[in-house]
PDB file of C-alpha atoms in Angstrom:
ATOM      1  CA  ASP A  12      88.995  73.037 119.945  1.00  0.00           C
ATOM      2  CA  ALA A  13      88.194  74.294 123.429  1.00  0.00           C
ATOM      3  CA  LYS A  14      85.150  76.504 123.917  1.00  0.00           C
ATOM      4  CA  THR A  15      85.666  80.135 124.917  1.00  0.00           C
ATOM      5  CA  THR A  16      83.438  82.476 126.923  1.00  0.00           C
ATOM      6  CA  GLN A  17      83.615  86.246 126.538  1.00  0.00           C
ATOM      7  CA  PRO A  18      81.404  89.050 127.861  1.00  0.00           C
ATOM      8  CA  PRO A  19      79.103  90.246 125.072  1.00  0.00           C
ATOM      9  CA  SER A  20      80.017  93.900 125.479  1.00  0.00           C
ATOM     10  CA  MET A  21      82.349  96.287 127.284  1.00  0.00           C
ATOM     11  CA  ASP A  22      82.941 100.029 127.409  1.00  0.00           C
ATOM     12  CA  CYS A  23      86.269 101.784 127.765  1.00  0.00           C
ATOM     13  CA  ALA A  24      87.223 105.446 128.024  1.00  0.00           C
ATOM     14  CA  GLU A  25      89.501 106.774 125.326  1.00  0.00           C
ATOM     15  CA  GLY A  26      93.127 106.782 126.452  1.00  0.00           C
ATOM     16  CA  ARG A  27      92.574 104.195 129.151  1.00  0.00           C
ATOM     17  CA  ALA A  28      93.605 100.560 129.018  1.00  0.00           C
ATOM     18  CA  ALA A  29      91.010  98.137 127.700  1.00  0.00           C
ATOM     19  CA  ASN A  30      91.166  94.719 129.377  1.00  0.00           C
ATOM     20  CA  LEU A  31      89.174  92.065 127.544  1.00  0.00           C
ATOM     21  CA  PRO A  32      88.759  88.757 129.392  1.00  0.00           C
ATOM     22  CA  CYS A  33      88.307  85.300 127.935  1.00  0.00           C
ATOM     23  CA  ASN A  34      87.585  82.044 129.726  1.00  0.00           C
ATOM     24  CA  HIS A  35      88.781  78.777 128.185  1.00  0.00           C
ATOM     25  CA  SER A  36      88.600  76.365 131.091  1.00  0.00           C
ATOM     26  CA  THR A  37      88.722  73.241 128.891  1.00  0.00           C
ATOM     27  CA  ILE A  38      91.873  74.251 127.060  1.00  0.00           C
ATOM     28  CA  SER A  39      94.362  71.449 126.550  1.00  0.00           C
ATOM     29  CA  GLY A  40      98.131  71.548 126.605  1.00  0.00           C
ATOM     30  CA  ASN A  41      98.696  71.947 122.873  1.00  0.00           C
ATOM     31  CA  GLU A  42      96.056  74.609 122.280  1.00  0.00           C
ATOM     32  CA  TYR A  43      96.957  78.198 121.512  1.00  0.00           C
ATOM     33  CA  VAL A  44      94.968  81.316 122.368  1.00  0.00           C
ATOM     34  CA  TYR A  45      94.401  83.687 119.435  1.00  0.00           C
ATOM     35  CA  TRP A  46      92.784  87.108 119.376  1.00  0.00           C
ATOM     36  CA  TYR A  47      91.215  88.752 116.350  1.00  0.00           C
ATOM     37  CA  ARG A  48      89.075  91.845 116.050  1.00  0.00           C
ATOM     38  CA  GLN A  49      86.524  92.946 113.482  1.00  0.00           C
ATOM     39  CA  ILE A  50      85.794  96.580 112.891  1.00  0.00           C
ATOM     40  CA  HIS A  51      82.343  97.122 111.450  1.00  0.00           C
ATOM     41  CA  SER A  52      81.950  95.863 107.879  1.00  0.00           C
ATOM     42  CA  GLN A  53      85.607  94.877 107.565  1.00  0.00           C
ATOM     43  CA  GLY A  54      87.338  91.499 107.630  1.00  0.00           C
ATOM     44  CA  PRO A  55      88.714  90.290 110.968  1.00  0.00           C
ATOM     45  CA  GLN A  56      92.216  91.456 111.871  1.00  0.00           C
ATOM     46  CA  TYR A  57      94.786  89.312 113.659  1.00  0.00           C
ATOM     47  CA  ILE A  58      95.977  90.844 116.920  1.00  0.00           C
ATOM     48  CA  ILE A  59      98.117  88.403 118.880  1.00  0.00           C
ATOM     49  CA  HIS A  60      98.440  84.781 119.967  1.00  0.00           C
ATOM     50  CA  GLY A  61     100.199  82.756 122.653  1.00  0.00           C
ATOM     51  CA  LEU A  62     100.581  79.320 124.163  1.00  0.00           C
ATOM     52  CA  LYS A  63     101.459  79.840 127.829  1.00  0.00           C
ATOM     53  CA  ASN A  64     103.780  82.802 128.136  1.00  0.00           C
ATOM     54  CA  ASN A  65     102.598  86.379 128.101  1.00  0.00           C
ATOM     55  CA  GLU A  66     103.014  88.020 124.723  1.00  0.00           C
ATOM     56  CA  THR A  67     103.277  91.623 123.582  1.00  0.00           C
ATOM     57  CA  ASN A  68     103.358  93.227 120.176  1.00  0.00           C
ATOM     58  CA  GLU A  69     102.760  96.684 118.771  1.00  0.00           C
ATOM     59  CA  MET A  70      99.003  96.313 119.038  1.00  0.00           C
ATOM     60  CA  ALA A  71      98.370  94.622 122.371  1.00  0.00           C
ATOM     61  CA  SER A  72      99.482  92.399 125.232  1.00  0.00           C
ATOM     62  CA  LEU A  73      98.174  88.935 125.973  1.00  0.00           C
ATOM     63  CA  ILE A  74      98.201  87.698 129.552  1.00  0.00           C
ATOM     64  CA  ILE A  75      97.531  83.973 130.027  1.00  0.00           C
ATOM     65  CA  THR A  76      96.968  82.672 133.565  1.00  0.00           C
ATOM     66  CA  GLU A  77      99.327  80.041 134.899  1.00  0.00           C
ATOM     67  CA  ASP A  78      96.661  77.312 134.678  1.00  0.00           C
ATOM     68  CA  ARG A  79      95.820  78.558 131.143  1.00  0.00           C
ATOM     69  CA  LYS A  80      92.107  78.510 131.878  1.00  0.00           C
ATOM     70  CA  SER A  81      91.681  82.185 131.099  1.00  0.00           C
ATOM     71  CA  SER A  82      93.420  85.051 129.359  1.00  0.00           C
ATOM     72  CA  THR A  83      93.181  88.819 129.030  1.00  0.00           C
ATOM     73  CA  LEU A  84      93.834  90.950 125.982  1.00  0.00           C
ATOM     74  CA  ILE A  85      95.113  94.381 126.935  1.00  0.00           C
ATOM     75  CA  LEU A  86      94.953  97.403 124.655  1.00  0.00           C
ATOM     76  CA  PRO A  87      97.165  99.797 126.626  1.00  0.00           C
ATOM     77  CA  HIS A  88      95.792 103.126 125.396  1.00  0.00           C
ATOM     78  CA  ALA A  89      92.457 102.592 123.691  1.00  0.00           C
ATOM     79  CA  THR A  90      91.428 104.953 120.909  1.00  0.00           C
ATOM     80  CA  LEU A  91      88.100 105.411 119.159  1.00  0.00           C
ATOM     81  CA  ARG A  92      89.494 103.329 116.292  1.00  0.00           C
ATOM     82  CA  ASP A  93      89.727 100.335 118.645  1.00  0.00           C
ATOM     83  CA  THR A  94      85.923 100.115 118.754  1.00  0.00           C
ATOM     84  CA  ALA A  95      85.284  96.648 117.333  1.00  0.00           C
ATOM     85  CA  VAL A  96      84.182  93.097 118.119  1.00  0.00           C
ATOM     86  CA  TYR A  97      87.038  91.162 119.704  1.00  0.00           C
ATOM     87  CA  TYR A  98      87.206  87.389 119.285  1.00  0.00           C
ATOM     88  CA  CYS A  99      89.138  85.015 121.516  1.00  0.00           C
ATOM     89  CA  ILE A 100      89.828  81.705 119.751  1.00  0.00           C
ATOM     90  CA  VAL A 101      91.455  78.577 121.086  1.00  0.00           C
ATOM     91  CA  ARG A 102      92.933  76.190 118.559  1.00  0.00           C
ATOM     92  CA  ALA A 103      95.251  73.233 118.593  1.00  0.00           C
ATOM     93  CA  SER A 104      98.528  73.106 116.727  1.00  0.00           C
ATOM     94  CA  PRO A 105      97.777  75.529 113.898  1.00  0.00           C
ATOM     95  CA  TYR A 106     100.183  73.763 111.584  1.00  0.00           C
ATOM     96  CA  ASN A 107      98.396  70.437 111.856  1.00  0.00           C
ATOM     97  CA  GLN A 108      94.942  71.917 111.845  1.00  0.00           C
ATOM     98  CA  GLY A 109      95.539  74.391 109.109  1.00  0.00           C
ATOM     99  CA  GLY A 110      93.636  77.602 108.706  1.00  0.00           C
ATOM    100  CA  LYS A 111      90.385  76.660 110.422  1.00  0.00           C
ATOM    101  CA  LEU A 112      89.255  79.254 112.957  1.00  0.00           C
ATOM    102  CA  ILE A 113      86.151  78.744 115.094  1.00  0.00           C
ATOM    103  CA  PHE A 114      84.705  82.140 116.002  1.00  0.00           C
ATOM    104  CA  GLY A 115      82.385  82.630 118.966  1.00  0.00           C
ATOM    105  CA  GLN A 116      80.200  85.678 119.516  1.00  0.00           C
ATOM    106  CA  GLY A 117      83.081  87.847 120.741  1.00  0.00           C
ATOM    107  CA  THR A 118      83.079  90.993 122.883  1.00  0.00           C
ATOM    108  CA  GLU A 119      81.813  94.225 121.403  1.00  0.00           C
ATOM    109  CA  LEU A 120      84.178  96.896 122.741  1.00  0.00           C
ATOM    110  CA  SER A 121      82.988 100.502 122.614  1.00  0.00           C
ATOM    111  CA  VAL A 122      85.651 103.115 123.223  1.00  0.00           C
ATOM    112  CA  LYS A 123      84.029 106.364 124.301  1.00  0.00           C
ATOM    113  CA  PRO A 124      85.480 109.903 124.261  1.00  0.00           C
TER     114      PRO A 124
ATOM    115  CA  LYS B  16     102.794  94.234 100.196  1.00  0.00           C
ATOM    116  CA  ALA B  17      99.270  93.826  98.864  1.00  0.00           C
ATOM    117  CA  GLY B  18      96.673  92.372 101.191  1.00  0.00           C
ATOM    118  CA  VAL B  19      94.028  89.764 100.524  1.00  0.00           C
ATOM    119  CA  THR B  20      91.833  90.826  97.622  1.00  0.00           C
ATOM    120  CA  GLN B  21      88.273  89.634  97.189  1.00  0.00           C
ATOM    121  CA  THR B  22      86.155  90.273  94.139  1.00  0.00           C
ATOM    122  CA  PRO B  23      83.520  91.364  93.616  1.00  0.00           C
ATOM    123  CA  ARG B  24      82.803  93.447  96.744  1.00  0.00           C
ATOM    124  CA  TYR B  25      79.042  93.390  96.251  1.00  0.00           C
ATOM    125  CA  LEU B  26      76.773  91.029  94.382  1.00  0.00           C
ATOM    126  CA  ILE B  27      73.029  90.648  93.949  1.00  0.00           C
ATOM    127  CA  LYS B  28      71.699  87.335  92.671  1.00  0.00           C
ATOM    128  CA  THR B  29      68.316  85.705  92.266  1.00  0.00           C
ATOM    129  CA  ARG B  30      67.214  82.529  94.036  1.00  0.00           C
ATOM    130  CA  GLY B  31      68.224  79.453  92.079  1.00  0.00           C
ATOM    131  CA  GLN B  32      71.187  81.075  90.377  1.00  0.00           C
ATOM    132  CA  GLN B  33      74.788  80.207  91.078  1.00  0.00           C
ATOM    133  CA  VAL B  34      77.629  82.515  92.040  1.00  0.00           C
ATOM    134  CA  THR B  35      81.423  82.427  91.998  1.00  0.00           C
ATOM    135  CA  LEU B  36      83.524  84.515  94.360  1.00  0.00           C
ATOM    136  CA  SER B  37      87.238  85.084  93.991  1.00  0.00           C
ATOM    137  CA  CYS B  38      90.053  85.506  96.504  1.00  0.00           C
ATOM    138  CA  SER B  39      93.665  86.461  95.804  1.00  0.00           C
ATOM    139  CA  PRO B  40      95.849  85.730  98.839  1.00  0.00           C
ATOM    140  CA  ILE B  41      98.891  87.616 100.002  1.00  0.00           C
ATOM    141  CA  SER B  42     101.905  86.755  97.870  1.00  0.00           C
ATOM    142  CA  GLY B  43     103.633  83.649  99.207  1.00  0.00           C
ATOM    143  CA  HIS B  44     100.636  82.446 101.226  1.00  0.00           C
ATOM    144  CA  ARG B  45      99.601  78.911 100.371  1.00  0.00           C
ATOM    145  CA  SER B  46      96.556  78.539 102.611  1.00  0.00           C
ATOM    146  CA  VAL B  47      93.208  80.122 101.778  1.00  0.00           C
ATOM    147  CA  SER B  48      90.154  79.736 104.002  1.00  0.00           C
ATOM    148  CA  TRP B  49      86.584  80.834 103.403  1.00  0.00           C
ATOM    149  CA  TYR B  50      84.038  82.016 105.972  1.00  0.00           C
ATOM    150  CA  GLN B  51      80.388  83.008 105.913  1.00  0.00           C
ATOM    151  CA  GLN B  52      79.166  85.766 108.218  1.00  0.00           C
ATOM    152  CA  THR B  53      75.490  86.365 108.943  1.00  0.00           C
ATOM    153  CA  PRO B  54      73.822  88.320 111.759  1.00  0.00           C
ATOM    154  CA  GLY B  55      72.200  85.169 113.108  1.00  0.00           C
ATOM    155  CA  GLN B  56      75.049  82.644 112.898  1.00  0.00           C
ATOM    156  CA  GLY B  57      78.097  84.886 113.139  1.00  0.00           C
ATOM    157  CA  LEU B  58      81.345  83.882 111.453  1.00  0.00           C
ATOM    158  CA  GLN B  59      81.321  80.288 110.274  1.00  0.00           C
ATOM    159  CA  PHE B  60      84.135  78.346 108.635  1.00  0.00           C
ATOM    160  CA  LEU B  61      83.357  76.990 105.176  1.00  0.00           C
ATOM    161  CA  PHE B  62      86.561  75.309 103.965  1.00  0.00           C
ATOM    162  CA  GLU B  63      90.299  75.692 103.608  1.00  0.00           C
ATOM    163  CA  TYR B  64      92.584  75.009 100.679  1.00  0.00           C
ATOM    164  CA  PHE B  65      96.292  74.443 100.933  1.00  0.00           C
ATOM    165  CA  SER B  66      98.487  73.799  97.893  1.00  0.00           C
ATOM    166  CA  GLU B  67      95.397  73.196  95.698  1.00  0.00           C
ATOM    167  CA  THR B  68      93.934  70.574  98.067  1.00  0.00           C
ATOM    168  CA  GLN B  69      91.004  70.979 100.428  1.00  0.00           C
ATOM    169  CA  ARG B  70      92.492  70.528 103.896  1.00  0.00           C
ATOM    170  CA  ASN B  71      89.533  71.351 106.127  1.00  0.00           C
ATOM    171  CA  LYS B  72      85.803  71.531 105.627  1.00  0.00           C
ATOM    172  CA  GLY B  73      83.057  73.091 107.712  1.00  0.00           C
ATOM    173  CA  ASN B  74      79.477  71.982 108.092  1.00  0.00           C
ATOM    174  CA  PHE B  75      77.876  73.403 104.969  1.00  0.00           C
ATOM    175  CA  PRO B  76      75.807  71.672 102.274  1.00  0.00           C
ATOM    176  CA  GLY B  77      77.374  70.459  99.057  1.00  0.00           C
ATOM    177  CA  ARG B  78      76.024  73.524  97.232  1.00  0.00           C
ATOM    178  CA  PHE B  79      79.067  75.308  98.625  1.00  0.00           C
ATOM    179  CA  SER B  80      82.278  74.331  96.906  1.00  0.00           C
ATOM    180  CA  GLY B  81      85.673  75.764  96.261  1.00  0.00           C
ATOM    181  CA  ARG B  82      88.956  75.304  94.543  1.00  0.00           C
ATOM    182  CA  GLN B  83      92.456  76.647  94.582  1.00  0.00           C
ATOM    183  CA  PHE B  84      94.723  77.267  91.634  1.00  0.00           C
ATOM    184  CA  SER B  85      98.456  76.736  91.324  1.00  0.00           C
ATOM    185  CA  ASN B  86      99.080  80.433  92.051  1.00  0.00           C
ATOM    186  CA  SER B  87      97.126  80.021  95.348  1.00  0.00           C
ATOM    187  CA  ARG B  88      94.195  82.106  94.146  1.00  0.00           C
ATOM    188  CA  SER B  89      90.935  80.561  95.253  1.00  0.00           C
ATOM    189  CA  GLU B  90      87.342  80.601  94.168  1.00  0.00           C
ATOM    190  CA  MET B  91      84.225  79.523  95.963  1.00  0.00           C
ATOM    191  CA  ASN B  92      81.002  78.618  94.238  1.00  0.00           C
ATOM    192  CA  VAL B  93      77.479  78.484  95.575  1.00  0.00           C
ATOM    193  CA  SER B  94      74.940  76.734  93.405  1.00  0.00           C
ATOM    194  CA  THR B  95      71.146  76.929  93.556  1.00  0.00           C
ATOM    195  CA  LEU B  96      71.189  80.039  95.706  1.00  0.00           C
ATOM    196  CA  GLU B  97      68.735  80.355  98.583  1.00  0.00           C
ATOM    197  CA  LEU B  98      67.635  83.495 100.403  1.00  0.00           C
ATOM    198  CA  GLY B  99      69.538  82.284 103.455  1.00  0.00           C
ATOM    199  CA  ASP B 100      72.798  82.406 101.535  1.00  0.00           C
ATOM    200  CA  SER B 101      72.728  86.193 101.786  1.00  0.00           C
ATOM    201  CA  ALA B 102      75.821  86.965 103.801  1.00  0.00           C
ATOM    202  CA  LEU B 103      79.258  88.497 103.915  1.00  0.00           C
ATOM    203  CA  TYR B 104      81.740  85.962 102.526  1.00  0.00           C
ATOM    204  CA  LEU B 105      85.270  86.389 103.792  1.00  0.00           C
ATOM    205  CA  CYS B 106      88.461  84.758 102.738  1.00  0.00           C
ATOM    206  CA  ALA B 107      91.647  84.580 104.744  1.00  0.00           C
ATOM    207  CA  SER B 108      95.158  83.641 103.730  1.00  0.00           C
ATOM    208  CA  SER B 109      98.068  82.407 105.762  1.00  0.00           C
ATOM    209  CA  LEU B 110     101.504  81.022 105.118  1.00  0.00           C
ATOM    210  CA  GLY B 111     100.335  77.626 106.275  1.00  0.00           C
ATOM    211  CA  ASP B 112     103.640  76.819 107.899  1.00  0.00           C
ATOM    212  CA  ARG B 113     104.537  75.947 111.451  1.00  0.00           C
ATOM    213  CA  GLU B 114     105.949  79.288 112.528  1.00  0.00           C
ATOM    214  CA  ARG B 115     103.703  81.961 111.073  1.00  0.00           C
ATOM    215  CA  THR B 116     100.133  80.914 111.689  1.00  0.00           C
ATOM    216  CA  GLU B 117      98.171  84.162 111.751  1.00  0.00           C
ATOM    217  CA  ALA B 118      95.474  84.568 109.107  1.00  0.00           C
ATOM    218  CA  PHE B 119      94.901  87.754 107.131  1.00  0.00           C
ATOM    219  CA  PHE B 120      91.375  88.496 105.974  1.00  0.00           C
ATOM    220  CA  GLY B 121      90.067  90.275 102.918  1.00  0.00           C
ATOM    221  CA  GLN B 122      87.297  92.876 102.998  1.00  0.00           C
ATOM    222  CA  GLY B 123      84.725  90.333 101.956  1.00  0.00           C
ATOM    223  CA  THR B 124      82.077  89.945  99.283  1.00  0.00           C
ATOM    224  CA  ARG B 125      78.591  90.990 100.333  1.00  0.00           C
ATOM    225  CA  LEU B 126      76.145  88.639  98.585  1.00  0.00           C
ATOM    226  CA  THR B 127      72.446  89.451  98.514  1.00  0.00           C
ATOM    227  CA  VAL B 128      70.030  86.815  97.231  1.00  0.00           C
ATOM    228  CA  VAL B 129      66.618  88.118  96.196  1.00  0.00           C
TER     229      VAL B 129
END
C-alpha cells in the first residue's frame, strides 16, 4: 500500500469548511483513497472513499487530484463534534486485500468556537 | 441495525496471564479485523478473519491469536501477557464483498496489564 503524508494538526473555526490534505505520491492505479476519523476514545469511523473521481456523501466530500498524488477531505460546515483525528489511507483492491487497513499518524483537527 | 459490539469494555490483567476478547460484527458482515492502538505505535493491524479463515495477518508475535465462528463472531486471545500489551483493542467488521468495502469499528476493549 502507498504511504500517505498528512499534517499532524489543523484548526478550523466552527461553521467554516475544514479542508484536510493528504499526499500519496506513490499511489498506483488500482489503489483507493479512504478516510476515517477517530473521536477521542471511540473506534474509528468510516467517512468516504474514492478511486479517481470526486466523491460526496452526507458527511464529506473527497477531492482527488487528476494525477491522484494527493487528495483533500472537505467537511463543509465543521462543528465542534467534528474534532477528531482524521486518517487518510491508501489501499489496493479492497476485495482482494480484505479488511486490512494501514493507519498512519493522521491529522488532529480541532474545531474551535 | 446494531453496530459492532466488543466485550468486555475494560479489563485489568496481571503479567503472565492470558486474555480473551470478543467481537460481534454487524449482522451479515463476514469479515472481522482486529487492531491494537497504543499511544506510541498508533493503530496497528493484528489480523483479519473472513468466513472462519484467517485472511490477513499483521506483524505481531504468536502470543496474539484469533478465531472466527460460523456466525461471524470473533475472539482474539493474548497469552503470557506483557506490560506492553496494555492497549485499546479494536475490532472492525465489513461485508467483505467487492462493492461495500467500508469497515465499521466497535468501541474497543481497553486492556491494562499490571
